[in-house]
mmCIF file of C-alpha atoms in Angstrom:
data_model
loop_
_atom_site.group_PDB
_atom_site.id
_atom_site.type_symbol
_atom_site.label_atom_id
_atom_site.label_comp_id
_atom_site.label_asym_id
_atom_site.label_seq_id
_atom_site.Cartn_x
_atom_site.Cartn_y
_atom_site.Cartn_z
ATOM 1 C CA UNK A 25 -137.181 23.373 -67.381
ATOM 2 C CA UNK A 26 -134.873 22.747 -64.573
ATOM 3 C CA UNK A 27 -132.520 20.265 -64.867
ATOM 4 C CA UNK A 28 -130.001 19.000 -61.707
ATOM 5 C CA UNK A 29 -127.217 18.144 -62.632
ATOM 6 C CA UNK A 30 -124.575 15.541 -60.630
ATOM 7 C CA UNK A 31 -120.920 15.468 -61.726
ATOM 8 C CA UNK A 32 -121.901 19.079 -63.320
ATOM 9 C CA UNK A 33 -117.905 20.013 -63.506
ATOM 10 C CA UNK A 34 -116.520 16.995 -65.403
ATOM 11 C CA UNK A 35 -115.932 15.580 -68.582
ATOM 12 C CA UNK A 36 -119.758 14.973 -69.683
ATOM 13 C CA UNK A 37 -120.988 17.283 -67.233
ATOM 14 C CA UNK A 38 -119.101 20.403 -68.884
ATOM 15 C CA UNK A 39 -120.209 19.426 -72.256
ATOM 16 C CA UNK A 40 -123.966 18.723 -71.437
ATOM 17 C CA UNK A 41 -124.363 22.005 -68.730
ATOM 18 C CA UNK A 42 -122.897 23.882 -72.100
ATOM 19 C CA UNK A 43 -125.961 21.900 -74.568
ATOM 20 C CA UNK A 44 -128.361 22.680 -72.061
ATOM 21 C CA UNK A 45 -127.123 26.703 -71.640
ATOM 22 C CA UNK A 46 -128.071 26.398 -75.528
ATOM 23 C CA UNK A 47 -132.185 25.294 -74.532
ATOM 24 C CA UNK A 48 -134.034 29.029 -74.443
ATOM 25 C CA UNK A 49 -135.713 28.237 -70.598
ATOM 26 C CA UNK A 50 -133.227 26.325 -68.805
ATOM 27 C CA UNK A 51 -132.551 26.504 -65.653
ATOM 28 C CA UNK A 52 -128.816 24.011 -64.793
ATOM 29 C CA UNK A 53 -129.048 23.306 -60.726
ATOM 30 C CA UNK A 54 -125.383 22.090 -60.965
ATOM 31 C CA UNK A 55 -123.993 19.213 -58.133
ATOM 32 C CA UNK A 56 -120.309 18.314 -57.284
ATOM 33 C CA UNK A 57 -117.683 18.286 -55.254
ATOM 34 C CA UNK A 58 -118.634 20.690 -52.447
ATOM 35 C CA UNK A 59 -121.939 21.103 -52.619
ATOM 36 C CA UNK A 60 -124.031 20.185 -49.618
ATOM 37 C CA UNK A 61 -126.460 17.059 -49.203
ATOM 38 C CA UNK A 62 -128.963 19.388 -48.355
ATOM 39 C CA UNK A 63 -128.480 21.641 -51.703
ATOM 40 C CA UNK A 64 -128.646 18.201 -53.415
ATOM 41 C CA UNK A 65 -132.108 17.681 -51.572
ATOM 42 C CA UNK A 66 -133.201 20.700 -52.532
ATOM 43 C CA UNK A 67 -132.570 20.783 -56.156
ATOM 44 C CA UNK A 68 -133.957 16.796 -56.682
ATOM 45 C CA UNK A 69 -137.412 18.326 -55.037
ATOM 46 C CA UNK A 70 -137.773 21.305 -57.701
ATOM 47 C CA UNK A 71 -135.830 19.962 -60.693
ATOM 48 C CA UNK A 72 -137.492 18.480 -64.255
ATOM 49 C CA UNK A 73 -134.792 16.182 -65.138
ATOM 50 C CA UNK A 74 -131.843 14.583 -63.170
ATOM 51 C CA UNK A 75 -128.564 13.823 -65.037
ATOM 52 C CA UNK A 76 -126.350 11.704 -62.572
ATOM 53 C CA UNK A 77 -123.328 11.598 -63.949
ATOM 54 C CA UNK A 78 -121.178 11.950 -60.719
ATOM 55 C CA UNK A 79 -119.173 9.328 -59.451
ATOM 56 C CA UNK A 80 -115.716 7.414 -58.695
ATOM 57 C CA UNK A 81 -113.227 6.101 -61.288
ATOM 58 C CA UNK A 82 -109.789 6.380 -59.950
ATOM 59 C CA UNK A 83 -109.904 6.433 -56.619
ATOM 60 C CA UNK A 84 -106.348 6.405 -53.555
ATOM 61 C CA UNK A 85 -108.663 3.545 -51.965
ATOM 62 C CA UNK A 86 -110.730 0.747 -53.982
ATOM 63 C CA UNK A 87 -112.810 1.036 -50.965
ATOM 64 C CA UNK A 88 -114.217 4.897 -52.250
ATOM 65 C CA UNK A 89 -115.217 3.239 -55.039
ATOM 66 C CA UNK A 90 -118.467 1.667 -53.304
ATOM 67 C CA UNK A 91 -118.634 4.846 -51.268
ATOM 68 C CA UNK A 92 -118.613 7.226 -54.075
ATOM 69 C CA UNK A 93 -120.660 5.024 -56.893
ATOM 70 C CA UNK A 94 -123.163 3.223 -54.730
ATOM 71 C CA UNK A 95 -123.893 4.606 -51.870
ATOM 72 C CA UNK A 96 -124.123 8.318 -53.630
ATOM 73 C CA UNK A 97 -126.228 6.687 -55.608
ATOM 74 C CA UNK A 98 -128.395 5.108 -53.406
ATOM 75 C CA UNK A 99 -129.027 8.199 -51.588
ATOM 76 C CA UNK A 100 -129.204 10.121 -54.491
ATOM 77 C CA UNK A 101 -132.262 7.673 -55.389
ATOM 78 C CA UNK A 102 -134.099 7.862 -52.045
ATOM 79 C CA UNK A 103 -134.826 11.564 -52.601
ATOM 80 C CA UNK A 104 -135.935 10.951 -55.777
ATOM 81 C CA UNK A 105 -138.644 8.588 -54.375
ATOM 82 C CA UNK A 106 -139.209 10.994 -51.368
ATOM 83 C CA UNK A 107 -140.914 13.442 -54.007
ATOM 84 C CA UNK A 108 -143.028 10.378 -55.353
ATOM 85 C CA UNK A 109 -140.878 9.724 -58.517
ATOM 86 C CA UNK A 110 -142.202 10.979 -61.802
ATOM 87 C CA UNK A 111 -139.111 12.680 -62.753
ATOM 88 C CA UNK A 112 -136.469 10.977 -65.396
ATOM 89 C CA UNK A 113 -133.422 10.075 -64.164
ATOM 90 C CA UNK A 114 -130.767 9.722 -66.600
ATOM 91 C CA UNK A 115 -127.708 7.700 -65.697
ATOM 92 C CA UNK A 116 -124.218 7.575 -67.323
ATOM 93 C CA UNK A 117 -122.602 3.783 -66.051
ATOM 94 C CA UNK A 118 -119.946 2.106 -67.586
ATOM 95 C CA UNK A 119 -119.825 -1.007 -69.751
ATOM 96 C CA UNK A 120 -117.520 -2.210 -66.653
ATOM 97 C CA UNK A 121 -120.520 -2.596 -64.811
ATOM 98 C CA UNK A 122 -120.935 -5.874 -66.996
ATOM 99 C CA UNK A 123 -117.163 -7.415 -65.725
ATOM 100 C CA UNK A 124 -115.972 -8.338 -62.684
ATOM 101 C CA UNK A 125 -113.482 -5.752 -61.007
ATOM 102 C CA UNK A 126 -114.301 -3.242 -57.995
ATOM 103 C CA UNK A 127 -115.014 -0.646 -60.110
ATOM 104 C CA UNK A 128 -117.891 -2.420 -62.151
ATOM 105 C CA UNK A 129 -119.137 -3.727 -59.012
ATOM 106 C CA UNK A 130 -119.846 -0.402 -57.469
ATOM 107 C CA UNK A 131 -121.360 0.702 -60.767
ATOM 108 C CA UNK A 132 -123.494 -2.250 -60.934
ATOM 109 C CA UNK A 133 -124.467 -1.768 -57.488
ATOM 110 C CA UNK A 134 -125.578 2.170 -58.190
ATOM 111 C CA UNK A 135 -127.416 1.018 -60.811
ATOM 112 C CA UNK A 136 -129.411 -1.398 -58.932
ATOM 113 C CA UNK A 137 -130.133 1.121 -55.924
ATOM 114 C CA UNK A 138 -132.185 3.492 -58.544
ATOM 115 C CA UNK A 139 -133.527 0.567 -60.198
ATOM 116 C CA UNK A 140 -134.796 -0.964 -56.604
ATOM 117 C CA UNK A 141 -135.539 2.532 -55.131
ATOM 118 C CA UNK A 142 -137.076 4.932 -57.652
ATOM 119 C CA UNK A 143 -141.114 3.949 -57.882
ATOM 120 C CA UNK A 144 -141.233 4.101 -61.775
ATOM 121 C CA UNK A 145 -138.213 3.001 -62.632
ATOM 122 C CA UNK A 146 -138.665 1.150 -65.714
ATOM 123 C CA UNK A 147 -140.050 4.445 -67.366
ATOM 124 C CA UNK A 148 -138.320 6.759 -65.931
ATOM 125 C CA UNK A 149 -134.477 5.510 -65.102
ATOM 126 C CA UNK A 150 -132.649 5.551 -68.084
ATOM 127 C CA UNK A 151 -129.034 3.850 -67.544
ATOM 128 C CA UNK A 152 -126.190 4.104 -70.046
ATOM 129 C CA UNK A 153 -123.512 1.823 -70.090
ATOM 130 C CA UNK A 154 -120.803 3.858 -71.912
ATOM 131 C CA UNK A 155 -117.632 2.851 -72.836
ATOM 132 C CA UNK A 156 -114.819 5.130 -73.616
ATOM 133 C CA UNK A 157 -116.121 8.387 -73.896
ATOM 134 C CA UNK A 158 -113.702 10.633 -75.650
ATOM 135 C CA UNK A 159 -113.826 14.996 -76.722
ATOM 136 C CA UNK A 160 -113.336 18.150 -75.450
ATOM 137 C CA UNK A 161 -112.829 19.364 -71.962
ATOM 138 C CA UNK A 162 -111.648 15.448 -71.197
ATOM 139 C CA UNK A 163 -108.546 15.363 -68.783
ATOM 140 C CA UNK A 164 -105.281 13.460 -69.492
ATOM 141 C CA UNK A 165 -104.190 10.737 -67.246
ATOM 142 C CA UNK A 166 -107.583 10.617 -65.951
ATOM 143 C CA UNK A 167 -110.801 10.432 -68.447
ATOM 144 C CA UNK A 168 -108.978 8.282 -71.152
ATOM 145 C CA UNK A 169 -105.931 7.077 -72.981
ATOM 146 C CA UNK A 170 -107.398 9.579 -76.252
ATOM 147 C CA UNK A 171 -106.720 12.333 -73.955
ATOM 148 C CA UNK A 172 -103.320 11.620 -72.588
ATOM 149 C CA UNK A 173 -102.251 11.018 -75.815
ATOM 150 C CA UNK A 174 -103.760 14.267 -77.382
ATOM 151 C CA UNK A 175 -102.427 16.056 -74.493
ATOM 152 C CA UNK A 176 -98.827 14.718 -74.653
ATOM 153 C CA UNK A 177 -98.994 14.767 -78.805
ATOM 154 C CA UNK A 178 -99.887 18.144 -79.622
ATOM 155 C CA UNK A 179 -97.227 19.390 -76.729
ATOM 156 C CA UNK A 180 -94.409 17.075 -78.177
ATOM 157 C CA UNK A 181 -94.274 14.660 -74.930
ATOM 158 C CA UNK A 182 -94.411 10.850 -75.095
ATOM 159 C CA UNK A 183 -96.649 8.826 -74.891
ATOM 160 C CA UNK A 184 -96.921 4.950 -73.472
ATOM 161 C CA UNK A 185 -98.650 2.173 -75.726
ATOM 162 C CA UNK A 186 -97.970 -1.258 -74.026
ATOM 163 C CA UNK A 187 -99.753 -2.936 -76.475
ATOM 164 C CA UNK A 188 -100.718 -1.269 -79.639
ATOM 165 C CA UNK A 189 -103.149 -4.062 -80.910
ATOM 166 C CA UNK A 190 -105.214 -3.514 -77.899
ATOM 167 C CA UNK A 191 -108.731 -2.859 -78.650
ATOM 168 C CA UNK A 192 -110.910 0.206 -77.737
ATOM 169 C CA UNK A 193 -114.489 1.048 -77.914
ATOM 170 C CA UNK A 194 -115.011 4.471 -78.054
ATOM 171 C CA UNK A 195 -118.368 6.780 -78.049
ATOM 172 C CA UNK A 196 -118.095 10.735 -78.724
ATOM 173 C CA UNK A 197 -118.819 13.076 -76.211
ATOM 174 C CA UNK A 198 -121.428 14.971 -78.483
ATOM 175 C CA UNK A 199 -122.638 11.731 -79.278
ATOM 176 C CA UNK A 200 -123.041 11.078 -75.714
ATOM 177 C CA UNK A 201 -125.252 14.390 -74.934
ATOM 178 C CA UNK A 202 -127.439 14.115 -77.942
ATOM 179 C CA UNK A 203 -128.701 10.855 -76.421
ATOM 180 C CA UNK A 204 -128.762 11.954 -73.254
ATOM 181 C CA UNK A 205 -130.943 14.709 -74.629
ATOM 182 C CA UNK A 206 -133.415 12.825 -76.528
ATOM 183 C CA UNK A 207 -134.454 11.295 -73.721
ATOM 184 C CA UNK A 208 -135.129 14.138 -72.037
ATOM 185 C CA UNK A 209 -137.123 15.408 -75.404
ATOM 186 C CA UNK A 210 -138.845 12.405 -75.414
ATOM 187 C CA UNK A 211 -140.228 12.922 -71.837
ATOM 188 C CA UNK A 212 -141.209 16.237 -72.023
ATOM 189 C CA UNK A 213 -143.022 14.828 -75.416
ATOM 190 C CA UNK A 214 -145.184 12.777 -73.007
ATOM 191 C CA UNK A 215 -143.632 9.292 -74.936
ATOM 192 C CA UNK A 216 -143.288 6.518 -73.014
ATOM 193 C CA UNK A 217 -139.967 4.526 -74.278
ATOM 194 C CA UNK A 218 -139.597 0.855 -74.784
ATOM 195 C CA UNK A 219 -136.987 -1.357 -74.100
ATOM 196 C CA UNK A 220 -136.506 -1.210 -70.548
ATOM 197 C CA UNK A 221 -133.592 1.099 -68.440
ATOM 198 C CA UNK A 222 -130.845 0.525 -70.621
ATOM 199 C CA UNK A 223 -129.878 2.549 -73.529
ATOM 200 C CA UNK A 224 -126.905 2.812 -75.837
ATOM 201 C CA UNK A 225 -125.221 6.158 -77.778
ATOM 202 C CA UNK A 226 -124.528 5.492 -81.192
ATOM 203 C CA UNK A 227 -121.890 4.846 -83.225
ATOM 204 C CA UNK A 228 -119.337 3.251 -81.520
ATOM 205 C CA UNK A 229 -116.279 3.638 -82.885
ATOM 206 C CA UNK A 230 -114.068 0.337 -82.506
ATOM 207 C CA UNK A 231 -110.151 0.855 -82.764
ATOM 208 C CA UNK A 232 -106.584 -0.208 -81.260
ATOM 209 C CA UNK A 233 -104.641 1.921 -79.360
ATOM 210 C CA UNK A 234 -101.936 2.181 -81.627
ATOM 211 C CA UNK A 235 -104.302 2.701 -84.693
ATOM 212 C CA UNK A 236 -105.633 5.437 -82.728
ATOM 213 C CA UNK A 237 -101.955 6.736 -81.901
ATOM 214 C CA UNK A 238 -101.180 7.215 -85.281
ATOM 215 C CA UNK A 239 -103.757 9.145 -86.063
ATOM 216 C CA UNK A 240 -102.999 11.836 -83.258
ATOM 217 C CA UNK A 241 -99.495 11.604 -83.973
ATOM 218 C CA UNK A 242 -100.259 12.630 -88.126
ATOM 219 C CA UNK A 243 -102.962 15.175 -87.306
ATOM 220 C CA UNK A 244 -99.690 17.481 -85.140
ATOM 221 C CA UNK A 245 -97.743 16.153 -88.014
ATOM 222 C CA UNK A 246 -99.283 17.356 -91.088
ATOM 223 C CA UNK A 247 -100.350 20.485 -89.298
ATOM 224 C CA UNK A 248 -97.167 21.995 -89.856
ATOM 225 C CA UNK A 249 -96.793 20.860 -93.902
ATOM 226 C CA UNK A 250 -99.913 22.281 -94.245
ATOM 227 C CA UNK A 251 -101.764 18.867 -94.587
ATOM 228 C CA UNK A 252 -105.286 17.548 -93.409
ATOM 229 C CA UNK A 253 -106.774 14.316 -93.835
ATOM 230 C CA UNK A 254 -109.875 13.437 -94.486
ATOM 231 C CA UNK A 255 -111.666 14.336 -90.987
ATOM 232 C CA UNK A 256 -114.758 15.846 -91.910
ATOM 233 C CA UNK A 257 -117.087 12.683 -90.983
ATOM 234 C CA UNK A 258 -117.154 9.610 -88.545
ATOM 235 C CA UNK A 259 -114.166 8.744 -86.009
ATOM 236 C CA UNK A 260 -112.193 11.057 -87.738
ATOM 237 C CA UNK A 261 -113.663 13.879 -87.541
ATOM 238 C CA UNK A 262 -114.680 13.438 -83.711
ATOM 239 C CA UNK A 263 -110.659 12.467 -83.202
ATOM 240 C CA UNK A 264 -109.200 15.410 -84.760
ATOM 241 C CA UNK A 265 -111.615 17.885 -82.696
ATOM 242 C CA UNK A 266 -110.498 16.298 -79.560
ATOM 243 C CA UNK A 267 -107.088 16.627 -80.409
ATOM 244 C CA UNK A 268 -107.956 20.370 -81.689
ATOM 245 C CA UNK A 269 -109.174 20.877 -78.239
ATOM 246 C CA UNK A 270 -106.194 19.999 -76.539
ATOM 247 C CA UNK A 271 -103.670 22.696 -78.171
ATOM 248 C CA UNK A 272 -101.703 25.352 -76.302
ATOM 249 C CA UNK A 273 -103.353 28.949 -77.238
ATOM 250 C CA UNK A 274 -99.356 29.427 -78.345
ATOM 251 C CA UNK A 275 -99.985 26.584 -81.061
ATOM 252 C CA UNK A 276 -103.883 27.765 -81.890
ATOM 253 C CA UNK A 277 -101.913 29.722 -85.231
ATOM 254 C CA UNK A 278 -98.896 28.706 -87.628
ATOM 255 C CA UNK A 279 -96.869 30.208 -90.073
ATOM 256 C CA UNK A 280 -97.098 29.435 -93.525
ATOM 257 C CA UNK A 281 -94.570 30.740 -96.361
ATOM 258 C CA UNK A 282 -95.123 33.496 -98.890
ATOM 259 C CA UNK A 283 -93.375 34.020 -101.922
ATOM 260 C CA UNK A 284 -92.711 37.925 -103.013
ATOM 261 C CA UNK A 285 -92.117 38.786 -106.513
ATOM 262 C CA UNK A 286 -92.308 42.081 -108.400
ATOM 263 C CA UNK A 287 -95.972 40.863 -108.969
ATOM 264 C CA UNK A 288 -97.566 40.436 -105.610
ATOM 265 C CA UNK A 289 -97.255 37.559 -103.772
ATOM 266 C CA UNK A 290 -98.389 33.663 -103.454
ATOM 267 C CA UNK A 291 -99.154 31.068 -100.399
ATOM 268 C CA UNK A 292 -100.028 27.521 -99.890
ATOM 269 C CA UNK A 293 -102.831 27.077 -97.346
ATOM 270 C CA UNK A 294 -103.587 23.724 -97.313
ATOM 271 C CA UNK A 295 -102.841 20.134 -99.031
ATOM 272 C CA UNK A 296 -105.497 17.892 -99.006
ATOM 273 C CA UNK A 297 -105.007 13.585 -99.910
ATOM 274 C CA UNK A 298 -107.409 13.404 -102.580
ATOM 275 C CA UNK A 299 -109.213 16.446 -103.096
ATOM 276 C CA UNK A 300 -106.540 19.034 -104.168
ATOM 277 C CA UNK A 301 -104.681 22.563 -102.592
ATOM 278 C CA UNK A 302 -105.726 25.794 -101.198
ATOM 279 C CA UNK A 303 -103.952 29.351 -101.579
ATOM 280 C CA UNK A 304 -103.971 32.501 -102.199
ATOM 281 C CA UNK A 305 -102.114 35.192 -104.477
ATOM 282 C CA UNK A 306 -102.127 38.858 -104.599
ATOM 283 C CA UNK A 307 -101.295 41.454 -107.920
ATOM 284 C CA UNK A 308 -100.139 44.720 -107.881
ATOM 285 C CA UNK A 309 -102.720 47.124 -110.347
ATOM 286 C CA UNK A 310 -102.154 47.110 -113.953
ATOM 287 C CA UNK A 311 -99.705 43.086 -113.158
ATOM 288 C CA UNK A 312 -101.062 40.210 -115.426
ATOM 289 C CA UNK A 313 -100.800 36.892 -113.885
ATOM 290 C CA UNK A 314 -101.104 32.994 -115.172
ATOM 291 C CA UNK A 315 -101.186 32.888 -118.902
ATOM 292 C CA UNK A 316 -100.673 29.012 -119.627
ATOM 293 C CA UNK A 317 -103.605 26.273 -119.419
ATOM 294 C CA UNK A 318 -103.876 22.966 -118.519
ATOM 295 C CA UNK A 319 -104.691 19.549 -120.302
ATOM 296 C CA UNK A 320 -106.572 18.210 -117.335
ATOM 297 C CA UNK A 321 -105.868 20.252 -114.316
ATOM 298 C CA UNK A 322 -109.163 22.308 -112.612
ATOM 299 C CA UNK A 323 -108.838 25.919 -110.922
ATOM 300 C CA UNK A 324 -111.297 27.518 -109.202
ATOM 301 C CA UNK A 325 -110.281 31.212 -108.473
ATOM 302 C CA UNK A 326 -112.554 33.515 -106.008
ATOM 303 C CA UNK A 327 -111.521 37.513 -106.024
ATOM 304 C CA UNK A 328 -112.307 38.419 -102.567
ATOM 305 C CA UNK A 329 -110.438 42.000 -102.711
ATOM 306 C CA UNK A 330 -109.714 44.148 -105.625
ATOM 307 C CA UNK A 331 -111.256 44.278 -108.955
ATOM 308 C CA UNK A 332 -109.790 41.613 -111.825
ATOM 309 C CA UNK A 333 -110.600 40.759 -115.541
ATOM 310 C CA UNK A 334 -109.630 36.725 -116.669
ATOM 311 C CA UNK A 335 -109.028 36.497 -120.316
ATOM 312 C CA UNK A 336 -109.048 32.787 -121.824
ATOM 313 C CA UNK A 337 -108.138 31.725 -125.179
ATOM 314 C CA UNK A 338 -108.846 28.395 -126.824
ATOM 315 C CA UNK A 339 -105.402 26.289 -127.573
ATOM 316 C CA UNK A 340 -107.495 25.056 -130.724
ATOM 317 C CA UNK A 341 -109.578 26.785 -132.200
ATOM 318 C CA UNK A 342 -108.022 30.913 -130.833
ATOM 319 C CA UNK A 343 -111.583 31.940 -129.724
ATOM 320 C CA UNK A 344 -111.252 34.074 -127.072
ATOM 321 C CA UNK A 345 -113.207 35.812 -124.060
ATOM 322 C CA UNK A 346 -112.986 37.565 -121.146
ATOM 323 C CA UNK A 347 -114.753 38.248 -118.081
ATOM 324 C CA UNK A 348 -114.639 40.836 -114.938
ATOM 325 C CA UNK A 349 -115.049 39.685 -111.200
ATOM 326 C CA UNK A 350 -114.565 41.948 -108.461
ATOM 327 C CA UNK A 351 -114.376 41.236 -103.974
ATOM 328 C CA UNK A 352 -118.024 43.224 -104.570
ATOM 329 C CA UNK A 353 -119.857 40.883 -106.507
ATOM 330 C CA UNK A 354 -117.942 37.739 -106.090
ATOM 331 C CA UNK A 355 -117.732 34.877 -108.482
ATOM 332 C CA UNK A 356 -115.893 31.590 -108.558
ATOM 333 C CA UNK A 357 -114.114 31.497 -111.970
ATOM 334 C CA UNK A 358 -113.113 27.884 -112.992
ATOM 335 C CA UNK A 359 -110.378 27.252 -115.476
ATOM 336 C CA UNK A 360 -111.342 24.500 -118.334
ATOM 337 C CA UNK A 361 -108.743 22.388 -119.893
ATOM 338 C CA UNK A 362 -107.558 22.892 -123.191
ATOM 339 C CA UNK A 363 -108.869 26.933 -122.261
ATOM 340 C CA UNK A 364 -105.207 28.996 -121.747
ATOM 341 C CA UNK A 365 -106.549 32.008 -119.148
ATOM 342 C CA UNK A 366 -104.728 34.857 -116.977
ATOM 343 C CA UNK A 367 -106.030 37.334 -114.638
ATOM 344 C CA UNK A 368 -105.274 40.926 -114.605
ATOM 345 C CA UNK A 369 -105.861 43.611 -111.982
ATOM 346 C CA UNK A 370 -107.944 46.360 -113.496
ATOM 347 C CA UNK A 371 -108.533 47.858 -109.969
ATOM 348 C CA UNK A 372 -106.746 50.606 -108.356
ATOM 349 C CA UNK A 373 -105.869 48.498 -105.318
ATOM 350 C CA UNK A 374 -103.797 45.327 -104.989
ATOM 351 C CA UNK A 375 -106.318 42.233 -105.565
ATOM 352 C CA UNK A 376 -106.368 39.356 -103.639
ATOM 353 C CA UNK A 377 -107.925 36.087 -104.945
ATOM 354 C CA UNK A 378 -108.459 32.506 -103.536
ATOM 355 C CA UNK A 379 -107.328 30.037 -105.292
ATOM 356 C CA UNK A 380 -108.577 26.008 -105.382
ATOM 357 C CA UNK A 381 -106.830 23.423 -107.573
ATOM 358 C CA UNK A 382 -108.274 19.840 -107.863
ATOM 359 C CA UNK A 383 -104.870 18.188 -107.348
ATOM 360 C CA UNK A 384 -101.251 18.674 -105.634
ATOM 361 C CA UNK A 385 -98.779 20.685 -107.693
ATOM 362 C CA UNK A 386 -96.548 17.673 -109.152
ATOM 363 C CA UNK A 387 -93.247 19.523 -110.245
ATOM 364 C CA UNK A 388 -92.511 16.190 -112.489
ATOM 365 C CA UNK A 389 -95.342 16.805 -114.370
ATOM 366 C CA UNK A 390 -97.152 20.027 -113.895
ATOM 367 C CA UNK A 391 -99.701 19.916 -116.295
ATOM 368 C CA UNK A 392 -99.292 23.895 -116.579
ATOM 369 C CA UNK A 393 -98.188 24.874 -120.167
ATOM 370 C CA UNK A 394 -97.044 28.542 -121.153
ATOM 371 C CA UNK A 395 -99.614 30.018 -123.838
ATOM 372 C CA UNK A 396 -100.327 33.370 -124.657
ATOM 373 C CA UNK A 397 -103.558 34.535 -124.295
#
């Protein structure tokens, strides 16, 4: 399959000529700046699939904008008839296409040249009217205000918000390709899809600008006190990857403190809001550690190096058992309450286990009670 590609080195082009490296038998015949009308030619009469995503956003001239959004487009759609159509075009607009400024005008207009010019248009032209598209690879002071401010953010700059209850509509990058891609799946599935030219990408994520500020501003923030929020689903999650993507390599690592005693030594990896702490620990052979319990407190220990035996004792009833793990066969041990437990290393090298608890350590009330075991 051999898709062409316009626009192939920005924003959206980067990330879908990366998706489309992924598709075993694809050949990318990229377009941009510098490549000749007659490569352009060449590649709409042998490609599969034509992604036009070039065009003109911020232009020295509002003139360029009609120059570089319609009238590319238009002649980007007469050699798409020339070859007798058949071939899907898909289209990345702008919702400003729908108001009244120079920009939406020339978008409007670009539309309406494939629309008029491309013989199957309806089925084949498939035109998305994004809004703010926001991830990885974007450019600050250019592709969008989530940029600049991850940019500026994670390198300690400023940042301008003239009005933070400004609204924003913003769709995900990823988000973005994956529909661009079903379409294409969809063709080469023979389907023919209703609805007309104009699709959407789903979800779109509705915010302010200074909503969105603060969370940019808290993900460099709790980086360093070894914080995360909850960023594993929705806006949140497609936010704090953008912002990942935006670090200096200098910043990609950072310290975190360990404490040395005669028995090995302890760090904190992580805090989390609502879902507990991560660290590790380490024990010198023949060292005993823990020996206390908890009234409701959960641990969940993993021995990834070293071989270790946990020994737990009832607070009740004195029943006791004991179990052996080892970094060869590994097990998650979890602490019960009410159970006292400690963990020795039986090994002949230092052990080194993970170590989960359900809930920050609270020095006012530590739930951790001294008990022999």
């Amino acid at each position: 399959m051999r898709a062409l590609v316009t626009g192939s080195e920005g924003f959206i082009g980067q990330n879908l000529c990366v998706r489309l490296r992924e598709r075993a038998g694809t050949e990318i015949i990229p377009f941009d700046r510098g490549t000749s009308d007659e490569a352009l030619r060449e590649g709409v009469a042998r490609c599969d699939v034509v992604f036009h995503l070039a065009g003109v956003n911020r232009p020295q001239d509002p003139a360029e904008f009609m120059v570089g959004n319609r009238d590319f487009t238009a002649c980007l759609a007469a050699m798409v008839a020339a070859r007798g159509g058949g071939v899907p075009v898909i289209v990345s607009s702008s919702t400003q296409a729908e108001r009244d400024n120079p920009y939406g005008h020339s978008k409007r207009a670009g539309e309406d040249a494939l629309l008029s010019t491309v013989p199957d248009a309806q089925d084949s032209v498939h035109v998305f009217r994004l809004p703010n598209v926001f991830g990885k690879w974007s450019r600050p002071n250019y592709n969008s205000a989530v940029a600049t401010f991850c940019h500026n953010i994670a390198r300690g700059l400023p940042i301008n918000i003239h009005d933070p209850a400004a609204p924003v509509s913003l769709v995900y990058v990823d988000d973005v390709v994956d529909a661009f891609l079903a379409i294409l799946d969809a063709h080469g599935r023979g389907e023919r899809l209703p609805g007309g030219p104009y699709r959407t990408v789903q979800p779109v994520y509705a915010t302010t600008v200074g909503e969105m500020a603060g969370h940019i501003r808290r993900f460099h923030d709790i980086r360093r006190q070894l914080g995360i929020d909850p960023v594993g689903t929705g806006f949140l999650r497609a936010l704090y990857a953008t912002y990942l993507s935006f670090l200096p390599k200098e910043d990609f690592a950072y310290p975190i403190t360990k404490h040395v005693d005669p028995r090995g030594a302890f760090a904190e990896m992580l805090r989390t809001g609502d879902s507990g702490q991560f660290s590790f620990f380490t024990a010198h052979p023949g060292i005993t550690r823990g020996g206390h319990y908890h009234h409701t407190k959960n641990e969940k220990f993993l021995v990834v190096g070293g071989k270790a035996r946990f020994g737990f004792r009832h607070v009740v009833t004195g029943e006791s058992f004991s179990l052996e793990t080892s970094g060869e066969a590994p097990q998650v041990v979890d602490t019960v309450p009410g159970w006292a437990h400690d963990i020795t290393n039986i090994g002949e090298t230092e052990l080194v286990v993970l170590l989960w608890a359900n809930e920050l350590f609270d020095r006012e009330r530590p739930d951790t009670i001294t008990h022999k075991v």
